[in-house]
XYZ file of N, CA and C in Angstrom:
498
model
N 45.958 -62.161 17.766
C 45.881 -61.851 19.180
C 47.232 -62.198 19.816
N 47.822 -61.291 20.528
C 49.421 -61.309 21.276
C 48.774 -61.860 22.745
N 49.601 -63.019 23.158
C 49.795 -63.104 25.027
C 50.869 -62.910 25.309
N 50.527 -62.760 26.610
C 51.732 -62.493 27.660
C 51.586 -63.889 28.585
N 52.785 -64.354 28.643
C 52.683 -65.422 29.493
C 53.430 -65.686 30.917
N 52.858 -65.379 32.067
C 53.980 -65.690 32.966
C 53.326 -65.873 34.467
N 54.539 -66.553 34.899
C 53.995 -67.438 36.470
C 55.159 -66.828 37.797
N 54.876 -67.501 38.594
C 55.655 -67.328 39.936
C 56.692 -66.492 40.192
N 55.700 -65.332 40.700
C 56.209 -63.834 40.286
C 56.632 -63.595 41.836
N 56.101 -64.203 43.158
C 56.606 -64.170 44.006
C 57.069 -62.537 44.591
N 56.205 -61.775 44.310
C 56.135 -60.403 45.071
C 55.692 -59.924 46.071
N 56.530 -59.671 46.911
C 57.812 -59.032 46.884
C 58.991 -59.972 47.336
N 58.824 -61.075 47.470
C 59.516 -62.625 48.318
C 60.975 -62.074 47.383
N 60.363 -62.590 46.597
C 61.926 -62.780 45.184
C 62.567 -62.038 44.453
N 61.653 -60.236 44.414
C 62.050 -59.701 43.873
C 60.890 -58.266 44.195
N 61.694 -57.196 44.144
C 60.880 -55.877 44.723
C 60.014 -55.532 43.902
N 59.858 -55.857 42.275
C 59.114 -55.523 41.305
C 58.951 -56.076 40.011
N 58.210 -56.226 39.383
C 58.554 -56.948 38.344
C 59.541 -56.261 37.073
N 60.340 -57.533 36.401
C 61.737 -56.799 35.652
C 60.377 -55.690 34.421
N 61.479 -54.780 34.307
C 61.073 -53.805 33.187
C 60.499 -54.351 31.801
N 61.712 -55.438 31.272
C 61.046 -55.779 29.910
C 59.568 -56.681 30.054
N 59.222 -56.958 31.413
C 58.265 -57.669 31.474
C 57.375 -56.821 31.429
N 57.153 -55.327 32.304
C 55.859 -54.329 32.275
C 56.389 -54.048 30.925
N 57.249 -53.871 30.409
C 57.180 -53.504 28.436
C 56.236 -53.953 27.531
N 56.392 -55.063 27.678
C 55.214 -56.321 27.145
C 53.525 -56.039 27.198
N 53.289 -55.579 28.426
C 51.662 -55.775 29.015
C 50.821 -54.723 28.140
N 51.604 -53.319 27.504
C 51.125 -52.588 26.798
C 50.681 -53.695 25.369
N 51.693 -54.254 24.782
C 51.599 -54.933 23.508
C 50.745 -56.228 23.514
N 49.863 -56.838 24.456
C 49.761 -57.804 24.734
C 48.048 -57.915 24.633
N 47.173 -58.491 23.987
C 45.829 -58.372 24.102
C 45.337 -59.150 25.144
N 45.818 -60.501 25.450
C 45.321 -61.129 26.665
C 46.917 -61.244 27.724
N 46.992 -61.261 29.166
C 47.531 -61.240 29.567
C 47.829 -62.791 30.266
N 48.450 -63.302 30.651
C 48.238 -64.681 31.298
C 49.390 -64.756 32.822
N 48.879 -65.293 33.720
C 49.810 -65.269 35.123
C 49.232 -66.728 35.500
N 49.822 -67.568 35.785
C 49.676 -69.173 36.319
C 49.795 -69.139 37.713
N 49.610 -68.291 38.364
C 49.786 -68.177 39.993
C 51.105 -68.328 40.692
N 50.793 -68.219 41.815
C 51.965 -67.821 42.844
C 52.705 -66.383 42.955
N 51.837 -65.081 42.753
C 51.250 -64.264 42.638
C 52.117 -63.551 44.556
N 51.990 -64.205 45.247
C 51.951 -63.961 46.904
C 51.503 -62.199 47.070
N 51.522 -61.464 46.451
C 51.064 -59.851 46.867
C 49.762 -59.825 46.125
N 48.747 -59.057 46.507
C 47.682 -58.581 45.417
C 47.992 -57.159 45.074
N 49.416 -57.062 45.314
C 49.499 -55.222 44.707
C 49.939 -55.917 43.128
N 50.947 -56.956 42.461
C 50.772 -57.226 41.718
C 49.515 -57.770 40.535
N 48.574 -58.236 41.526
C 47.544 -58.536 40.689
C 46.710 -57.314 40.545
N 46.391 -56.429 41.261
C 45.744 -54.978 41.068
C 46.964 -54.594 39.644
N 48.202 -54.730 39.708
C 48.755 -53.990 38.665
C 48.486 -54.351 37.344
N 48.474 -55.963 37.274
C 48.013 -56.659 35.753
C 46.526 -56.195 35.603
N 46.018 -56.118 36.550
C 44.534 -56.041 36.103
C 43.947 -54.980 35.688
N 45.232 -53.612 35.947
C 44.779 -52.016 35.446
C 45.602 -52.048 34.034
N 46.446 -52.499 34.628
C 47.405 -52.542 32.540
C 47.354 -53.403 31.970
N 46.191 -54.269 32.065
C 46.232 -55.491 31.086
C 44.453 -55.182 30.461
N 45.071 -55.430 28.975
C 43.467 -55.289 28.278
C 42.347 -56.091 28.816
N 42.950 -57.420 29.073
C 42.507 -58.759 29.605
C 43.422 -59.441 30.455
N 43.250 -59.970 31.446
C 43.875 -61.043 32.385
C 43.377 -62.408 32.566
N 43.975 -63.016 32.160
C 43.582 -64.656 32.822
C 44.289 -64.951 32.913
N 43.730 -65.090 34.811
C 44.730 -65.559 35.525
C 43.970 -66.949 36.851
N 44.726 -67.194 37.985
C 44.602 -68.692 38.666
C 45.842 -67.882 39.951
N 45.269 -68.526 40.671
C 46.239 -68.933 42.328
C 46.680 -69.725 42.514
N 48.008 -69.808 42.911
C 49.128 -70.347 43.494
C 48.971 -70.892 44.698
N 49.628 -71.833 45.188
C 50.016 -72.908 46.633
C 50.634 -71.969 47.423
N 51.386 -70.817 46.804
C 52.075 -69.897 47.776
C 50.847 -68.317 48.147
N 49.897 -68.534 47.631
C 49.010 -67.680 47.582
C 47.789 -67.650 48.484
N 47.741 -66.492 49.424
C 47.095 -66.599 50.230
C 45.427 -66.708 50.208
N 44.855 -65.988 51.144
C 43.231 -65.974 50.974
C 42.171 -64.710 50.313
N 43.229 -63.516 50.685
C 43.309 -62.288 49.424
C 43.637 -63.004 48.083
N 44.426 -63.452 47.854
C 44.301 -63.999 46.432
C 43.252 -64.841 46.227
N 43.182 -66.065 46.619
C 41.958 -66.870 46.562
C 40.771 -66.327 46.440
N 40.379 -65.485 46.990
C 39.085 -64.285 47.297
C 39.244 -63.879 45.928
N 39.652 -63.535 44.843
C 39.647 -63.134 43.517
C 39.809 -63.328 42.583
N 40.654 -64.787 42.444
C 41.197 -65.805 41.173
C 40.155 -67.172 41.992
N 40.524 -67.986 40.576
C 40.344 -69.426 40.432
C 41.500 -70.245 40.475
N 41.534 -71.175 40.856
C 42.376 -72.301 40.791
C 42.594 -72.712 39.568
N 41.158 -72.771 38.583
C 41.724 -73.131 37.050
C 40.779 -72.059 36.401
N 41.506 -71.537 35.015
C 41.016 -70.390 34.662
C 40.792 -71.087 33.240
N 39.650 -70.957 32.622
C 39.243 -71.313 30.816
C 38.606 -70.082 30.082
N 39.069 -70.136 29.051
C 38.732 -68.862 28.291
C 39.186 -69.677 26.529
N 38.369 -69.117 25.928
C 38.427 -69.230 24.131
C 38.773 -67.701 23.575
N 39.978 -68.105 23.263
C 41.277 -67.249 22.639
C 41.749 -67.621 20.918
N 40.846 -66.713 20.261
C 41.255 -66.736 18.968
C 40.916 -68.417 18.340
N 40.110 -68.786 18.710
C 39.450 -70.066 18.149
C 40.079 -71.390 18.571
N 40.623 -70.772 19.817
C 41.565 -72.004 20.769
C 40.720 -72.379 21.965
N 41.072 -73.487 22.822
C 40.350 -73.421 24.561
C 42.036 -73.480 24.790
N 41.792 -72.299 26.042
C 42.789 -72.202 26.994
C 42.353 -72.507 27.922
N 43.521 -73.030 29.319
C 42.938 -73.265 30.595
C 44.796 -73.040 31.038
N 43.848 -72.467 32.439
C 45.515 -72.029 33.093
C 45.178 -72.642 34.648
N 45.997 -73.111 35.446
C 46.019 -73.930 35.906
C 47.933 -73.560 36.767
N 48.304 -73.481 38.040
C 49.306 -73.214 38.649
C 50.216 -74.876 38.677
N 49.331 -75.557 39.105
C 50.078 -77.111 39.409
C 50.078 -78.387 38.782
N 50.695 -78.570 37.916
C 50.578 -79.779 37.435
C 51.116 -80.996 37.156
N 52.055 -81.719 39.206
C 52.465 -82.626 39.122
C 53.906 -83.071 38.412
N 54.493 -84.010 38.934
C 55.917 -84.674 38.184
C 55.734 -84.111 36.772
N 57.219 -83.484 36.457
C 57.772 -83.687 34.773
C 57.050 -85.130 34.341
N 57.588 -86.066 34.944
C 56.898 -87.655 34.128
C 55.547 -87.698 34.155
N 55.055 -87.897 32.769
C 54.362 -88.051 32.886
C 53.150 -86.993 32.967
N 53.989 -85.974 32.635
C 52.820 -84.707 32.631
C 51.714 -84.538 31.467
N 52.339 -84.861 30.323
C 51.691 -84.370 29.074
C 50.093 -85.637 29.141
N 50.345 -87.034 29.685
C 49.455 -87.766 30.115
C 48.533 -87.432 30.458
N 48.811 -87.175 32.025
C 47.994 -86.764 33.259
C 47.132 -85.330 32.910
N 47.642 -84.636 32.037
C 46.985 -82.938 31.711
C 45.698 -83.230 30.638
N 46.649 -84.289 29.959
C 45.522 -84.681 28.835
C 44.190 -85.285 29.147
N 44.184 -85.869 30.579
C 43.259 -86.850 30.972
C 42.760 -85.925 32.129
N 43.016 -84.981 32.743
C 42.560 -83.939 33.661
C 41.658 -82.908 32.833
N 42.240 -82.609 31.198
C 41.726 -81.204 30.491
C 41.163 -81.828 28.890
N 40.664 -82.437 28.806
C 40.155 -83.409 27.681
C 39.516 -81.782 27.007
N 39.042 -80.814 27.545
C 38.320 -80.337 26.537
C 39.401 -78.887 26.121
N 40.482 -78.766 26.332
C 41.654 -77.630 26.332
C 42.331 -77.877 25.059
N 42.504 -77.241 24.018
C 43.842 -77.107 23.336
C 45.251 -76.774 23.714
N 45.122 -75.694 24.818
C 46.528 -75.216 25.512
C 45.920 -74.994 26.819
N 47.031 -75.483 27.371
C 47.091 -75.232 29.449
C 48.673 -74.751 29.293
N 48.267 -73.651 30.108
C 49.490 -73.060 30.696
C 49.422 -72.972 32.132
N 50.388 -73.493 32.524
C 50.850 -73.787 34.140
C 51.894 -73.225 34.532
N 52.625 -73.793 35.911
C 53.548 -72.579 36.651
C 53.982 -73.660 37.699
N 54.133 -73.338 38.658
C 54.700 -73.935 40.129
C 56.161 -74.257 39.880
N 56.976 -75.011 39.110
C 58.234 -75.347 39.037
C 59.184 -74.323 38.611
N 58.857 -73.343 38.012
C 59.686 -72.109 37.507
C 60.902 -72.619 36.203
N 60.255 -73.556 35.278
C 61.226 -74.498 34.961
C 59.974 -74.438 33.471
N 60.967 -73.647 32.166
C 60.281 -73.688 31.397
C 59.968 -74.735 30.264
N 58.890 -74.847 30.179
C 58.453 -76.118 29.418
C 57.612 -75.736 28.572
N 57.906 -76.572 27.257
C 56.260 -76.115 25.922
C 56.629 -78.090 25.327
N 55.677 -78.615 25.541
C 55.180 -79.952 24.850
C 53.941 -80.194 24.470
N 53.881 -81.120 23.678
C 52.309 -81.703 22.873
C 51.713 -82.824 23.808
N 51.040 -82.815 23.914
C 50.119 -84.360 24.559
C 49.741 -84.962 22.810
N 49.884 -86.455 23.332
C 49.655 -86.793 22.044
C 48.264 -86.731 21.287
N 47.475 -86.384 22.440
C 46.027 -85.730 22.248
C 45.972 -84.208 21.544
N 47.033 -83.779 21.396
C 47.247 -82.348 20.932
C 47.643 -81.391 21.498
N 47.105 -81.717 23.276
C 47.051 -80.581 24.423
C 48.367 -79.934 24.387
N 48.263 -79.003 24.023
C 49.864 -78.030 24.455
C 50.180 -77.841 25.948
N 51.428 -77.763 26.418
C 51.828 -77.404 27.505
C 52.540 -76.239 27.801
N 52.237 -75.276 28.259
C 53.538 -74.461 28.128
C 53.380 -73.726 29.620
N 55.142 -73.886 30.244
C 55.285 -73.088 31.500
C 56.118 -72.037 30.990
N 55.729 -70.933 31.513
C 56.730 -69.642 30.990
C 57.750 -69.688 31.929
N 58.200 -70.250 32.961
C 59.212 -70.176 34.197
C 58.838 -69.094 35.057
N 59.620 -68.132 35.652
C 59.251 -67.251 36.168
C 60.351 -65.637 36.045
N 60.052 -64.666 36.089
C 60.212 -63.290 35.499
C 60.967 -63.601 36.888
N 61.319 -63.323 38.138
C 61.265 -63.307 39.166
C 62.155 -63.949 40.201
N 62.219 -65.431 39.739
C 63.115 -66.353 40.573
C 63.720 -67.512 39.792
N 64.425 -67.183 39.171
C 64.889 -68.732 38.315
C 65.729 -70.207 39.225
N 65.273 -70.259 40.265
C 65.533 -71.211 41.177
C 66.890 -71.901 39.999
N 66.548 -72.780 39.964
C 67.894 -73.983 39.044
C 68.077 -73.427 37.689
N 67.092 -72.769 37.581
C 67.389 -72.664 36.069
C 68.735 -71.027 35.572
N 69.205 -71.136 34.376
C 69.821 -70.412 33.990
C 69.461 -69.031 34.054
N 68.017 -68.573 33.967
C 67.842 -67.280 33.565
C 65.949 -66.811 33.910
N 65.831 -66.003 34.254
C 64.522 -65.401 34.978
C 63.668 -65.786 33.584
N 62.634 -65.859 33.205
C 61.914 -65.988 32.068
C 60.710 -65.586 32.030
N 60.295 -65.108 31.020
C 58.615 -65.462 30.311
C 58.215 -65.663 28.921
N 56.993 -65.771 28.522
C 56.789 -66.068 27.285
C 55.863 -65.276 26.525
N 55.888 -65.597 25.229
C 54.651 -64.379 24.405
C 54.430 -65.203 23.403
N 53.221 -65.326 22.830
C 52.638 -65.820 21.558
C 52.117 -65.464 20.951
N 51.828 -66.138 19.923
C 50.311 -64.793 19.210
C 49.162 -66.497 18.564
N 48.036 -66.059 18.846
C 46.552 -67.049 18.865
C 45.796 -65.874 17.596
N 45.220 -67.268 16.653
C 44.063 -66.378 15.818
C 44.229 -67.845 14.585
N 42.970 -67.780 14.422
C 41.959 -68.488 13.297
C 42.249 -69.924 13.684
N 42.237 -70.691 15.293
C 42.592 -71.804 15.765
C 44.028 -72.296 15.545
N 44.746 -71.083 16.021
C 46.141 -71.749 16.079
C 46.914 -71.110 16.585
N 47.939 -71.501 17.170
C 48.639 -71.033 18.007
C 50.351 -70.812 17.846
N 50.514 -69.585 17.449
C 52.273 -69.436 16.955
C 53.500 -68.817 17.724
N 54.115 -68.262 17.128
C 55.074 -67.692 17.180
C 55.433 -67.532 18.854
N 55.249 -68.651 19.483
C 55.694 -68.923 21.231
C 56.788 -68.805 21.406
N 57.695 -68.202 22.273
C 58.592 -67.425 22.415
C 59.155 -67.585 23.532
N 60.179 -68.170 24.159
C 60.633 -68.054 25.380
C 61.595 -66.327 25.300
N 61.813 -65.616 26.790
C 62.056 -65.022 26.828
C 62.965 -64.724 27.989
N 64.495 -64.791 27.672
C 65.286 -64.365 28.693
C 65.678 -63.028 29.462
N 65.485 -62.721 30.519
C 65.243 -61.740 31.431
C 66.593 -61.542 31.885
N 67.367 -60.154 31.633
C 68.575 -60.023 32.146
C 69.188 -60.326 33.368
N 70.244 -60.465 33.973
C 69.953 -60.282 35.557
C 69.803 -59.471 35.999
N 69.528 -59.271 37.940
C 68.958 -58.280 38.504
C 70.285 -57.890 38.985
């Protein structure tokens, strides 16, 4: 099973559309994943017609049209994994802790809000992974997202993905 992984897409704030190699992806992708901050629902109408599957969550920057249609935390069993997606999750310090003791029953949480890509272990196992954002790379070097592939309880070939500039 292929994901698509990505957060704080900030449309149309940050950017008029999402980059190309990112709609490239959504064809190849069996589950789709967005960590919120979403701000348009013309983007979420778009994942949700070209995506086989979506799981997805709302953003702090996301209004009450969004809220009205996502969750705050999203769980789903993906190829013999628990996922949970989730937009906010607090200080770098100390994160892999606090997620572990918030999501005791998750193998992988994927989150968003900082645009600042991250993949770590909780020493409980819990994976972390922020894809950054397709959209706005605030501090960071380069727009981003991510792709993996899930099947027979495990989770591989995770992929950060640099997004040309605009």
């Amino acid at each position: 099973m292929r994901l698509l992984l990505m957060s704080d897409t900030h449309l149309p704030k940050r950017a008029k559309k999402l980059p190309e190699p990112l709609l490239d992806e959504i064809p190849r992708a069996d589950v789709v994943v967005h960590a919120g901050d979403w701000v348009d629902t013309d983007t979420l109408d778009l994942l949700e017609s070209r995506s086989r599957r979506l799981l997805a969550v709302y953003g702090n920057n996301d209004g009450p049209a969004l809220r009205d249609r996502l969750p705050e935390v999203a769980r789903a069993e993906l190829g013999g994994l628990r996922f949970g997606v989730v937009h906010e999750t607090g200080p770098a310090q100390g994160r892999e802790k606090r997620c572990a003791e918030r999501f005791p029953d998750l193998d992988v949480l994927v989150f968003g809000h900082s645009h600042i890509p991250w993949d770590t272990t909780a020493p409980t196992g819990l994976r972390l992974l922020n894809p950054g954002s397709p959209t706005d790379r605030r501090r960071q070097p380069h727009c981003t997202y991510m792709t993996a592939a899930v099947g027979d309880g495990r989770l591989s070939e995770v992929a950060l993905h640099r997004l040309p500039p605009r």
